[in-house]
Coordinates of C-alpha atoms in Angstrom, one line a residue:
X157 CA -12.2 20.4 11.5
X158 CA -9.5 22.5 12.4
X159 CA -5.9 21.3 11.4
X160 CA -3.1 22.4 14.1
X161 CA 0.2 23.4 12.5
X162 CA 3.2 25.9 13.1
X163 CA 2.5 27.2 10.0
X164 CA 0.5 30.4 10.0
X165 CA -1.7 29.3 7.0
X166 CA -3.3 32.9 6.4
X167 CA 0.3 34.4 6.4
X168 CA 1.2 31.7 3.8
X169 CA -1.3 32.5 1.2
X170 CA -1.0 36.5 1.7
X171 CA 3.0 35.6 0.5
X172 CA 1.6 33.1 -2.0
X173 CA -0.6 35.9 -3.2
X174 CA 2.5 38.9 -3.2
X175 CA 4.9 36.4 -5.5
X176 CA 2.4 35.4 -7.7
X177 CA 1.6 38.9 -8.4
X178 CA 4.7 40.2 -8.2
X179 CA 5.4 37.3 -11.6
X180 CA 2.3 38.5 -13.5
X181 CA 1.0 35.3 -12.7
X182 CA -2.8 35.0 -12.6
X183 CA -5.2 33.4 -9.1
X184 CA -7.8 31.3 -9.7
X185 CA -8.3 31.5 -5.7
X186 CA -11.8 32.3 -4.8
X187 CA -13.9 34.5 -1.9
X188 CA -11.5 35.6 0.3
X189 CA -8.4 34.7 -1.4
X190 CA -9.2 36.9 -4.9
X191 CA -10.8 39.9 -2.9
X192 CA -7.0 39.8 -1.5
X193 CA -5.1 39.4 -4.6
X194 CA -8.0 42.2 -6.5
X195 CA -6.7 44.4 -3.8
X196 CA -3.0 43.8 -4.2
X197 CA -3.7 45.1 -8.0
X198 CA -5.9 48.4 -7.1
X199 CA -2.7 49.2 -4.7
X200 CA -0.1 48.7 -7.3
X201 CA -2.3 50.1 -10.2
X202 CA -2.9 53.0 -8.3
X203 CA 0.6 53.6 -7.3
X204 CA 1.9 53.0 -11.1
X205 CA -0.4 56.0 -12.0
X206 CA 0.8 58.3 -9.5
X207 CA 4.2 57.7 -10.1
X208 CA 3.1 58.3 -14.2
X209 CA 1.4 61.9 -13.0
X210 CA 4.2 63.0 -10.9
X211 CA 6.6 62.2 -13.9
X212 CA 4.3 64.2 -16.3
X213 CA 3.9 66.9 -13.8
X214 CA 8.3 67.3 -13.9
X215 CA 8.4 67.0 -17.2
X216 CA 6.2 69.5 -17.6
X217 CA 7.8 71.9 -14.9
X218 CA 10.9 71.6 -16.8
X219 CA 10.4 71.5 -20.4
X220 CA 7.4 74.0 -21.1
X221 CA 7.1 77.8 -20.5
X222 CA 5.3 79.2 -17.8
X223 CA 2.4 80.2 -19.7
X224 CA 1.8 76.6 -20.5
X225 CA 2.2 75.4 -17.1
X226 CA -1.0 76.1 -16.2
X227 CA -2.5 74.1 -18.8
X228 CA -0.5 70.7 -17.8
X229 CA -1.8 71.4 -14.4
X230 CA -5.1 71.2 -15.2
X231 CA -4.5 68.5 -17.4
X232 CA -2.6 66.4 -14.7
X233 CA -6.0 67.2 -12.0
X234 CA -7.8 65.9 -14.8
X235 CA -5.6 62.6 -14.4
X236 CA -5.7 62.8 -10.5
X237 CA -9.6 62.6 -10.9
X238 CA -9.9 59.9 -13.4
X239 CA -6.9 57.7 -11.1
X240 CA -9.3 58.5 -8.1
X241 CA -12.0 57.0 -10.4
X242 CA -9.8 54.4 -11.7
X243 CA -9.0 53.1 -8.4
X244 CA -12.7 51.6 -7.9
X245 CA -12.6 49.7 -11.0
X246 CA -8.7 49.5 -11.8
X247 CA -8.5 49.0 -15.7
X248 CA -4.8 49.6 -16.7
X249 CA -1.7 47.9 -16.8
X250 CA 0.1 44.8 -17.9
X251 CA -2.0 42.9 -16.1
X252 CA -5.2 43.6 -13.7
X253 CA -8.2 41.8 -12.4
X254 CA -10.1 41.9 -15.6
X255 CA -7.6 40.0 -17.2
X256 CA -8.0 37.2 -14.7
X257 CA -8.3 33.8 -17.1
X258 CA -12.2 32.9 -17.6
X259 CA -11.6 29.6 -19.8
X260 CA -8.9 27.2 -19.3
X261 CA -5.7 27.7 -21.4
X262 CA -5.7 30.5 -22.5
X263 CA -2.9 32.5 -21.5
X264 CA 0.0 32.6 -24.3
X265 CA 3.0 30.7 -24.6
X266 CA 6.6 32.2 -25.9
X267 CA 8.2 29.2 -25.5
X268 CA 7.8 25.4 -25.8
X269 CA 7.6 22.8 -23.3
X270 CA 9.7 20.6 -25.0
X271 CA 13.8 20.7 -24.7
X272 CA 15.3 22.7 -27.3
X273 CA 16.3 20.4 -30.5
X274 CA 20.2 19.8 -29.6
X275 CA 23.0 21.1 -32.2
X276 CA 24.1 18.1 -34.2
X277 CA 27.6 19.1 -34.8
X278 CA 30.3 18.3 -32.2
X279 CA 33.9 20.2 -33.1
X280 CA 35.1 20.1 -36.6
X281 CA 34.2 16.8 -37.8
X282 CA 32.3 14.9 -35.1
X283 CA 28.1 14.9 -35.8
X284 CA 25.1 12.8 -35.5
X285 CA 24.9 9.8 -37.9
X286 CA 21.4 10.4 -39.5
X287 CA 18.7 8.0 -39.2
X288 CA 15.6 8.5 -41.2
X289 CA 13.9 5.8 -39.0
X290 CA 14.8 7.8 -35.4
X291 CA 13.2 10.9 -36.2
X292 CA 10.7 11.9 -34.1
X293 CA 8.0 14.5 -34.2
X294 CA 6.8 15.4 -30.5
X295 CA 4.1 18.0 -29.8
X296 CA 5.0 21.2 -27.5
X297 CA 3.0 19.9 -24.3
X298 CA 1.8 23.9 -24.0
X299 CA -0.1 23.8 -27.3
X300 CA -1.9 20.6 -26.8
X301 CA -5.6 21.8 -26.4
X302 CA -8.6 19.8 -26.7
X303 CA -11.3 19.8 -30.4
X304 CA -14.0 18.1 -30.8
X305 CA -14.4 16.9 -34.2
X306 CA -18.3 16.3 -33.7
X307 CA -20.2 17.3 -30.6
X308 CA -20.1 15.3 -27.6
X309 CA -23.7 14.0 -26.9
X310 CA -22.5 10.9 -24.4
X311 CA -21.1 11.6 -21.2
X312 CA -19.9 9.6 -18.3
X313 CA -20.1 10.8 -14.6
X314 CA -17.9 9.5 -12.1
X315 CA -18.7 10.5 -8.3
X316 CA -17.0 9.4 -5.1
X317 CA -19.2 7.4 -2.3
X318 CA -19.9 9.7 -0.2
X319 CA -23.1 11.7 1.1
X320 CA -21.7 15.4 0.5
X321 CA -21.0 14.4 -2.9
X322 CA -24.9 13.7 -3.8
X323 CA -26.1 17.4 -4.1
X324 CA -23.6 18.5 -7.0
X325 CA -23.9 14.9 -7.7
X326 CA -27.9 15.7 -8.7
X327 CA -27.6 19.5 -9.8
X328 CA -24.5 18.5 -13.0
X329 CA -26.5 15.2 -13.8
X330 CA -29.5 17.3 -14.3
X331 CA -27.7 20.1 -15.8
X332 CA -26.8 17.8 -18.4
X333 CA -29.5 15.7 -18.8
X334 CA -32.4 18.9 -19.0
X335 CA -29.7 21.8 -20.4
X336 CA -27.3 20.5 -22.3
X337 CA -29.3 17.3 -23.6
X338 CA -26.5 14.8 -22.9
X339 CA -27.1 11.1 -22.8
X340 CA -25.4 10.3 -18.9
X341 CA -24.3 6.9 -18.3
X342 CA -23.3 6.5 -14.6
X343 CA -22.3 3.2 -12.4
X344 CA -24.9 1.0 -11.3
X345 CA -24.0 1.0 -8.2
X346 CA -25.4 4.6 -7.6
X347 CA -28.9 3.0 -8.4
X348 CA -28.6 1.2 -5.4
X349 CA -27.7 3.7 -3.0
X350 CA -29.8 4.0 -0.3
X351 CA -29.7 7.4 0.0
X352 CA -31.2 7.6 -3.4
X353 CA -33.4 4.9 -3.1
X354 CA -37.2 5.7 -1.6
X355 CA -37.7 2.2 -1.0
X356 CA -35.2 1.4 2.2
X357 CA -36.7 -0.2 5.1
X358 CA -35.7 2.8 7.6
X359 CA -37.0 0.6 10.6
X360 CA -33.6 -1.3 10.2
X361 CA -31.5 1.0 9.7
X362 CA -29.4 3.3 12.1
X363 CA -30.7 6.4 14.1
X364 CA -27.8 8.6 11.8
X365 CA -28.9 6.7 8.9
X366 CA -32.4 7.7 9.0
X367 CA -31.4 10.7 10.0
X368 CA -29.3 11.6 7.1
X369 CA -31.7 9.6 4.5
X370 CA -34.3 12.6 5.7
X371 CA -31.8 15.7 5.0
X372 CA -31.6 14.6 1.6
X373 CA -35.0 13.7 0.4
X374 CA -35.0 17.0 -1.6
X375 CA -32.1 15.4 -3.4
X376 CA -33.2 12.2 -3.6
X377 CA -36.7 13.3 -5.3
X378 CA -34.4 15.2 -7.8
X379 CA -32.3 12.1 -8.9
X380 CA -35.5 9.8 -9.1
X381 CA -36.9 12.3 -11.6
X382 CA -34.0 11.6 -14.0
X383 CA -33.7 7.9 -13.0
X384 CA -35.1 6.3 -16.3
X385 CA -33.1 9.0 -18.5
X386 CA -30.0 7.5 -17.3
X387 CA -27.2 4.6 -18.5
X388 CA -26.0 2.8 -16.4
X389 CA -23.0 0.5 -16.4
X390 CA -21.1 -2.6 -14.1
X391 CA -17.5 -2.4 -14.2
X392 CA -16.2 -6.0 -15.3
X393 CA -19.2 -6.6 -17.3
X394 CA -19.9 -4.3 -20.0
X395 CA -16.9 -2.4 -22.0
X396 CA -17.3 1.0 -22.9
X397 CA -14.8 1.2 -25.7
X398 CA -16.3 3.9 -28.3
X399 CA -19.3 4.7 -26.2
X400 CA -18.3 7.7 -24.2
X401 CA -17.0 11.0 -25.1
X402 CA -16.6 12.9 -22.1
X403 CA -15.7 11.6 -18.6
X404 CA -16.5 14.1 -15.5
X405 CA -15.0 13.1 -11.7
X406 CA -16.7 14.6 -8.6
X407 CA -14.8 13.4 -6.0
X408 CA -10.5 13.0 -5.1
X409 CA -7.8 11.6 -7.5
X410 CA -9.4 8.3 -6.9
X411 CA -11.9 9.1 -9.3
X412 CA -9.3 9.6 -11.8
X413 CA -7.8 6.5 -11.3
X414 CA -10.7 4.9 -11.1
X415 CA -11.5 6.2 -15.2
X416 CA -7.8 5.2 -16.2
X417 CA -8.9 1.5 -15.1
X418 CA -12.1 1.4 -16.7
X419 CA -10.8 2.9 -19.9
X420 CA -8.0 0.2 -20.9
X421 CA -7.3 2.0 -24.5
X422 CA -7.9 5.4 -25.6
X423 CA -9.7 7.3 -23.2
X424 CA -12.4 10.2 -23.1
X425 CA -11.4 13.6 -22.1
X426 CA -11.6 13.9 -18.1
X427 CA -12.4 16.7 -16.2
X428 CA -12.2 16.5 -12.7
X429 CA -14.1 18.2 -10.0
X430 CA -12.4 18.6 -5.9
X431 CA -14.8 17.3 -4.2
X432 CA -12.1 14.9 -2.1
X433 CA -9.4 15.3 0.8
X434 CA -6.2 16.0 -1.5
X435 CA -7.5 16.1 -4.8
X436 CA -4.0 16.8 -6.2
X437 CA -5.3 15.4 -9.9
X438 CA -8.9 17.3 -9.8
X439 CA -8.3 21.2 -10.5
X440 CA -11.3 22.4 -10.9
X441 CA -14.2 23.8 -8.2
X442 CA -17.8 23.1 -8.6
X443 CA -19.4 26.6 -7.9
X444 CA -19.9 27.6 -11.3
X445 CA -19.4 24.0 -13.2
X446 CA -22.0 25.2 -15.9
X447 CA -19.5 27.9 -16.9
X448 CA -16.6 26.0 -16.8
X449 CA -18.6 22.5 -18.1
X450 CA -19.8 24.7 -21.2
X451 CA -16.5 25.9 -21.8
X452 CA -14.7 22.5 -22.1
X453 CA -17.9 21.5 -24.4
X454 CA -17.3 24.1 -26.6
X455 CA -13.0 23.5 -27.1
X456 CA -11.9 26.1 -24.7
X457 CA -9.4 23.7 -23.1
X458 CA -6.1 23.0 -22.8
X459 CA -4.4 19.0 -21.8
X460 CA -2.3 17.5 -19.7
X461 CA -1.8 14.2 -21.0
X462 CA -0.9 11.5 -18.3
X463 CA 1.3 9.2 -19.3
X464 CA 0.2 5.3 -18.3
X465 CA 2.5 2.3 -18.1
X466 CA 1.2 -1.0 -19.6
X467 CA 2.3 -3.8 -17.6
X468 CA 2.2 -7.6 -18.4
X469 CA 2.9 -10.3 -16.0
X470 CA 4.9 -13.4 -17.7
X471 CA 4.4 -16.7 -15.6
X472 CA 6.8 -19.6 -15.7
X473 CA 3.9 -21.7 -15.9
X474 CA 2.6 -20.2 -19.6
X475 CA 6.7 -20.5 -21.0
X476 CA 6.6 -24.1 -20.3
X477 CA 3.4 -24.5 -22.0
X478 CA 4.4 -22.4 -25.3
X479 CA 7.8 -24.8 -25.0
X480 CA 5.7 -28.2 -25.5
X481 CA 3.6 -26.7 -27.9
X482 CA 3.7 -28.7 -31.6
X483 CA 4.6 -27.4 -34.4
X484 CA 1.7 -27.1 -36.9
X485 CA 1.3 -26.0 -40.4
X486 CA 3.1 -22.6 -40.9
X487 CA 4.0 -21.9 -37.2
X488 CA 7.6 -22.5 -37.2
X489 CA 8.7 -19.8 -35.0
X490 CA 9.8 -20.3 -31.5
X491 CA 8.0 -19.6 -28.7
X492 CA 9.9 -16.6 -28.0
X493 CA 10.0 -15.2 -31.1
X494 CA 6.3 -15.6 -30.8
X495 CA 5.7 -13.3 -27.9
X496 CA 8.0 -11.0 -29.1
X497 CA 6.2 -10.3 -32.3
X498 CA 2.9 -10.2 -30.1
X499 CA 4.7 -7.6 -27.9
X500 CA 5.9 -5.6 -31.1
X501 CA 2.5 -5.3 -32.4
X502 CA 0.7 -4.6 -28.9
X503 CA 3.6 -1.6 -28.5
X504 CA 2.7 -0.2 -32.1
X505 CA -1.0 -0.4 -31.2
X506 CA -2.0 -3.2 -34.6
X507 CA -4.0 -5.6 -31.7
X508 CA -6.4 -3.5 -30.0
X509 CA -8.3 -6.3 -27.7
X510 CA -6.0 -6.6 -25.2
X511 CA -7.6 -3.8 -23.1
X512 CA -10.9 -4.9 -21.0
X513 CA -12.3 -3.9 -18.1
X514 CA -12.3 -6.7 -15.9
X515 CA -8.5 -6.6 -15.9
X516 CA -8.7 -10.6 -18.1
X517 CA -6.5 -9.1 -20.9
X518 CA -4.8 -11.1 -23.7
X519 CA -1.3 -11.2 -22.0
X520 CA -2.5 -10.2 -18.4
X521 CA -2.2 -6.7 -19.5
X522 CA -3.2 -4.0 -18.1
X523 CA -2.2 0.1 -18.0
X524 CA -2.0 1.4 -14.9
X525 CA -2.2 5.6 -14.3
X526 CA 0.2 6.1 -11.1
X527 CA 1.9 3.3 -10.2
X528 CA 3.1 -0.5 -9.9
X529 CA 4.1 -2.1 -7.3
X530 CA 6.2 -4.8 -6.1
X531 CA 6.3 -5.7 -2.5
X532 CA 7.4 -8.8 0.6
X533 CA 3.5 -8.9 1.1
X534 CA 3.4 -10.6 4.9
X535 CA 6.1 -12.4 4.6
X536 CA 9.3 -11.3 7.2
X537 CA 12.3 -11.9 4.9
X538 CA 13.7 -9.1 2.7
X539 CA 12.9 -9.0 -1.3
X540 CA 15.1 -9.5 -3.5
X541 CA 13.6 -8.4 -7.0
X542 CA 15.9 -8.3 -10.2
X543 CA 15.4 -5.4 -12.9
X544 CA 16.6 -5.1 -16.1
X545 CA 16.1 -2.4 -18.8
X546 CA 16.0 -3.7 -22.3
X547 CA 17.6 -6.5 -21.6
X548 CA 20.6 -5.8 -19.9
X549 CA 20.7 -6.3 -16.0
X550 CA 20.9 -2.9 -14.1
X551 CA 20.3 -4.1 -10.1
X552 CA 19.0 -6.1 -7.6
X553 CA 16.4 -4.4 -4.9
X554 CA 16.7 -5.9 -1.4
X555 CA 14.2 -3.8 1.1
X556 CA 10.7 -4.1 1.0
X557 CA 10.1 -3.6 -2.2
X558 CA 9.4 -1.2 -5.4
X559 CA 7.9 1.0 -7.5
X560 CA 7.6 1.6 -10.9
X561 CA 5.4 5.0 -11.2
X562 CA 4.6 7.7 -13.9
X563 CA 5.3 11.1 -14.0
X564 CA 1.5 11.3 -12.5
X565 CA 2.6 9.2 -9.8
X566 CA 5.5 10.6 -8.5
X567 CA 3.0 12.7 -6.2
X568 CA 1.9 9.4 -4.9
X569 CA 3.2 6.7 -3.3
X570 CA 6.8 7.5 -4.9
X571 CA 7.0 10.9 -2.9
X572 CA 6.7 8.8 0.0
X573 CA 9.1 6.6 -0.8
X574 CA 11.5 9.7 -1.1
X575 CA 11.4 10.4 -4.8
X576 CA 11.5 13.1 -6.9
X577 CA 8.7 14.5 -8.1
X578 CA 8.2 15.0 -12.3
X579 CA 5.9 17.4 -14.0
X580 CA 3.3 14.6 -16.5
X581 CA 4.3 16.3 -19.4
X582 CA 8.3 14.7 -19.0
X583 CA 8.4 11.7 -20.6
X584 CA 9.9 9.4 -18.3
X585 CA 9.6 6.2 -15.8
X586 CA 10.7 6.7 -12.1
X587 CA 12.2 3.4 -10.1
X588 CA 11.7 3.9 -6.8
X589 CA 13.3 1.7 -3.9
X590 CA 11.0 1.3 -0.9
X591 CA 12.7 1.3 2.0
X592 CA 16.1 -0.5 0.7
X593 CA 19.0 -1.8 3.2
X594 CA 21.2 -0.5 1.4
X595 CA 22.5 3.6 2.2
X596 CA 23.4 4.2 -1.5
X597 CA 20.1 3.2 -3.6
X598 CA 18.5 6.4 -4.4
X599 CA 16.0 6.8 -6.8
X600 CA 16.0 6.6 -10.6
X601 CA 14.4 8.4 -14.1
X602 CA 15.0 6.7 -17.2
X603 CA 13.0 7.3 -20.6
X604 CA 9.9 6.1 -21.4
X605 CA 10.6 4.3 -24.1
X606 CA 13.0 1.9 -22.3
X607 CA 11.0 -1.6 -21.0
X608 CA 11.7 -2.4 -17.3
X609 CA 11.7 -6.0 -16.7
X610 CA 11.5 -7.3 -12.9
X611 CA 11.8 -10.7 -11.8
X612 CA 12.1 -12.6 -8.1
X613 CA 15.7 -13.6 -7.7
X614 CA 16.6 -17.3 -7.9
X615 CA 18.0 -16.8 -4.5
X616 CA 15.0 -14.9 -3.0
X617 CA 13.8 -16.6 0.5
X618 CA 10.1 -15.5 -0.7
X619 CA 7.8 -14.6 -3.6
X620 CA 6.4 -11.3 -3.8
X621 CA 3.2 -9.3 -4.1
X622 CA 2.5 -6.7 -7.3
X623 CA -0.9 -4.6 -7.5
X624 CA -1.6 -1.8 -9.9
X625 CA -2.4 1.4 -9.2
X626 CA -3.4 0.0 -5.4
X627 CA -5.7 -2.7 -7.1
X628 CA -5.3 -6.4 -8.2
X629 CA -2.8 -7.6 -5.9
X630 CA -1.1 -10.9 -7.5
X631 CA 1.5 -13.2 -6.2
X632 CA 4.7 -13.0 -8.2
X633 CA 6.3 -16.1 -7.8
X634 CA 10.2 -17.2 -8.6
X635 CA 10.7 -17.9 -12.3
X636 CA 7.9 -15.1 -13.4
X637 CA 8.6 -11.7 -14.9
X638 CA 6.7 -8.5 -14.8
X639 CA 7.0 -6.2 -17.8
X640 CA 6.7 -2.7 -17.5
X641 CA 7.1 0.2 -20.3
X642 CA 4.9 3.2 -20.8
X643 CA 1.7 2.8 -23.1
X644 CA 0.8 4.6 -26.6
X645 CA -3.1 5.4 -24.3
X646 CA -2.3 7.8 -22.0
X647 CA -5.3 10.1 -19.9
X648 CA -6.4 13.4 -21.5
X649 CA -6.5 15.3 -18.5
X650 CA -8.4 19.1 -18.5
X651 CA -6.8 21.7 -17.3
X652 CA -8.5 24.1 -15.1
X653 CA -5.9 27.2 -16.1
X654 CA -2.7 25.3 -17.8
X655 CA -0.1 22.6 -17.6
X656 CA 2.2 24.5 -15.2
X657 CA 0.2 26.9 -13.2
X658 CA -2.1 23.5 -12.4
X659 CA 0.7 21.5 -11.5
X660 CA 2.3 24.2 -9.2
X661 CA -0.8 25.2 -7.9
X662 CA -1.4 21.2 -6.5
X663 CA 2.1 21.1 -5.4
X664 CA 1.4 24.8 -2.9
X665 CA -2.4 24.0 -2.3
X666 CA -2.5 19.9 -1.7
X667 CA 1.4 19.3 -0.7
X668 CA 2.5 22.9 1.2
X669 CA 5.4 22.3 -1.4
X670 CA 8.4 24.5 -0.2
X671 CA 6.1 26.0 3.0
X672 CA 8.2 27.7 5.7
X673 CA 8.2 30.9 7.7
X674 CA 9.9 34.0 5.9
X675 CA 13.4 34.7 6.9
X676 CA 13.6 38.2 8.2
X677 CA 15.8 40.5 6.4
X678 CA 19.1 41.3 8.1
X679 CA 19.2 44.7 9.7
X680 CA 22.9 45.8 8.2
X681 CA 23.7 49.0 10.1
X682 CA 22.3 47.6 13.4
X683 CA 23.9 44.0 12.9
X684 CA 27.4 45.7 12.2
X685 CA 26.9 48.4 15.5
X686 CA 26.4 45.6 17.9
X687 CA 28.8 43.2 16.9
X688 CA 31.5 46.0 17.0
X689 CA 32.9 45.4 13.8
X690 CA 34.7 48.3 13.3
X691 CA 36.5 47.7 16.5
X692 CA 37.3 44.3 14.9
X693 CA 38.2 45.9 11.5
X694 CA 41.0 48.5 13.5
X695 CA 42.4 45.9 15.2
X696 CA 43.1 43.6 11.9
X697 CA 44.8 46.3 10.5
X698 CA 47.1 47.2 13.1
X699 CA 48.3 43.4 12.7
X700 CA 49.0 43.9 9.2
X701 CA 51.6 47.1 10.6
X702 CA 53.1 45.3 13.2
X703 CA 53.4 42.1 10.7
X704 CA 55.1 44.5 8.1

């Protein structure tokens, strides 16, 4: 499929290729892309070398005797041979092709992700009043890298539905299963795909279907070899708290999300594979996923970890119940108080069975990867949705709705709302209007520790709709609340090279961030001849005679 576009696409990646080199900044490109970017080295390389011989050859000229010159001579052909050599396999320099990154991470850091710890003195007597219990210790973002502290023998693979996925599908399942002697648990449902099913009734099927059910009976005979070695799983029946290590996606971001949701606690290290249309989230390629597969195995990796916002929807309904409720025993707290000191101890992570996968949590909890949100659903009249942070009212939202997104989300559905977009290692929350009548609402970032409540107005003409992450749509009706703050789980994501050449990378390759034609540079001498400054210039000064 060809994709139309004023864009010159080839031009943009040859430029792509110049500023990245031109940084020191490694490519993971591959085939036609790295030959490119190899050659851009050998050029500069080579010209670094000359410009080295040509300096030793006038320093030689002017600093030795004649009889010596002769020597230097032969010592700088010497060179001239060995760059002529050199320029087939190039193999000096700050930085050449041999240096290109092999394993992810691995490229040093001088300085930390983190914002610089803030002087605590302000003048000659103002400072911060210290509080033992505010200190915080927060991990630079650019060292977090991934150990195993035993090996990882279970691992769950994750693959898209689609036909083109089933090939790499087969060859890492088997990889796993036969080389690396992993126990694979994968979804039921992809026992019960046709396409790797033997027994389909092809006489009622479609002419494509049969067709494509005989291009992949290699791959099919494959995967029914390793059928009985395999684990399989139904999402909203069994949990898999504690029984995976390792998750692995084949497919687009969807994948991921798709792992956040089924993981409602602390979740297994992903690695995603592109094997999707965007595929913003999955950073790595499968054409050598044993290399990079036994890398990841073996600690070579750094994270991104993706913050996830736990959200809890509060119905009117339930308050009035906890309000009639008698007092028995010991319980002599108020309702209130009672589902704050529930919320305390879910936020400082003492009750861990709120997270299930079928989404029935204690507290209709659940963490969402990219984003909630709150929409008019069909109805024609405007929403009007109430937020307050901590408490304290902050607005009222009357367009079609909003959304509450992570740092991982601000790529989504937030960037097409208009929003900026945040690296995942800020920690933050972005409030984003969707489409508001109102000229002045722009976005909003405020910490992640804060906790967002929304509400439907008391003077809303209609409920609303919320859904997480695209997924569970509920009616939010008048008198309930949805709670919002980010969770103590977020999703270990592996990095294919690091935290900011990944991100950057997906914002070029998947957006076209920043993409536009080169502005020419101006032409100074010409520009000034043809516009007849000098002319222009003379003139201006005879004013300033005839002024004086």
């Amino acid at each position: 499929m060809t994709c139309l576009s004023d864009i010159d696409l080839a031009t943009l990646h040859q430029n792509r290729l110049e500023e990245r080199f031109s940084y020191k900044l490694a490519w993971s490109g591959t085939g036609h892309q790295q030959t490119q970017y190899n050659d851009l080295l050998m050029r500069h390389n080579a010209s670094l070398k000359r410009q080295r011989i040509n300096q030793h050859k006038a320093n030689a000229a002017s600093a030795k005797p004649k009889d010596q010159i002769v020597a230097s001579e032969s010592l700088v052909s010497s060179q001239e041979h060995h760059l002529a050599k050199s320029e087939e396999d190039p193999d000096d320099g700050y930085f050449d092709s041999t240096t290109r990154r092999t394993r992810s991470g691995t490229w040093p850091r001088t300085r930390s992700l983190n914002a610089p710890s803030p002087f605590q003195q302000f003048g000659p007597c103002g400072r911060i009043m210290k509080n033992s219990a505010m200190v915080m210790q927060i991990q630079d973002p650019a060292s977090q890298r991934l150990t195993w502290y035993k090996p990882p023998l279970t691992v769950l693979v994750i693959k898209k539905k689609d036909s083109q996925v089933l090939l790499p599908f087969v060859q890492l399942v088997e990889w796993l299963v036969q080389e690396k002697r992993m126990v694979v648990w994968v979804e039921s449902a992809v026992l019960e795909d046709k396409l790797l099913r033997d027994d389909v009734k092809l006489e009622q099927e479609s002419t494509k279907f049969r067709q494509v059910h005989a291009h992949y009976a290699g791959v099919r005979a494959r995967f029914l070899a390793l059928r009985e070695k395999l684990v399989t799983f139904k999402d909203g029946r069994d949990d898999l708290t504690d029984r995976i290590d390792f998750i692995v996606c084949l497919g687009g971001d969807g994948t991921l999300l798709y792992a956040s949701q089924l993981f409602q606690q602390s979740v297994p290290p992903v690695m995603a594979f592109y094997l999707g249309s965007l595929g913003f989230l999955t950073p790595f390629q499968c054409d050598n996923f044993q290399e990079q597969v036994t890398n990841v195995l073996e600690g070579h990796a750094a994270l991104t970890l993706r913050s996830r916002l736990r959200c809890s929807i509060h119905r009117k309904g339930e308050r009035r119940k906890e309000s009639l409720l008698p007092v028995v025993g010991a319980n002599l707290l108020k309702p209130s108080l009672h589902r704050q000191l529930n919320y305390v101890e879910l936020n400082n992570g003492q009750t861990g069975n709120f997270g299930c996968n079928n989404n029935n949590c204690p507290n209709n909890s659940i963490l969402v990867l990219n984003e909630v949100v709150i929409n008019r659903g069909p109805s024609p009249y405007l929403s009007n949705i109430d937020i307050f942070l901590d408490g304290k009212y902050i607005t009222s939202v009357q367009g079609d709705g909003l959304i509450v997104s992570t740092p991982t989300g601000s790529t989504a559905y937030a960037a097409a709302a208009g929003a900026s977009m945040i690296h995942p290692s800020v920690p933050a929350i972005l409030v984003t209007p969707i489409c508001p009548h109102s000229l002045s609402f722009r976005p909003i970032v405020v910490p992640a520790g804060v906790e967002l409540m929304i509400s439907i107005s008391p003077d809303s003409r209609n409920t609303s709709r919320v859904s997480f992450d695209g997924r569970n749509d509920q009616e939010l009706n008048h008198g309930d609340s949805l709670r919002v703050t980010t969770s103590i789980y977020p999703v270990p994501s592996i990095c294919a090279q690091d935290q900011i050449s990944d991100w950057f990378d997906s914002l070029a390759e998947g957006l076209h961030w920043n993409v536009r034609k080169r502005q020419k540079c101006l032409d100074e001498l010409s520009d000034l001849t043809a516009s007849g400054s000098e002319d222009t210039l003379d003139e201006f000064d005879n004013l300033k005679i005839y002024d004086a």
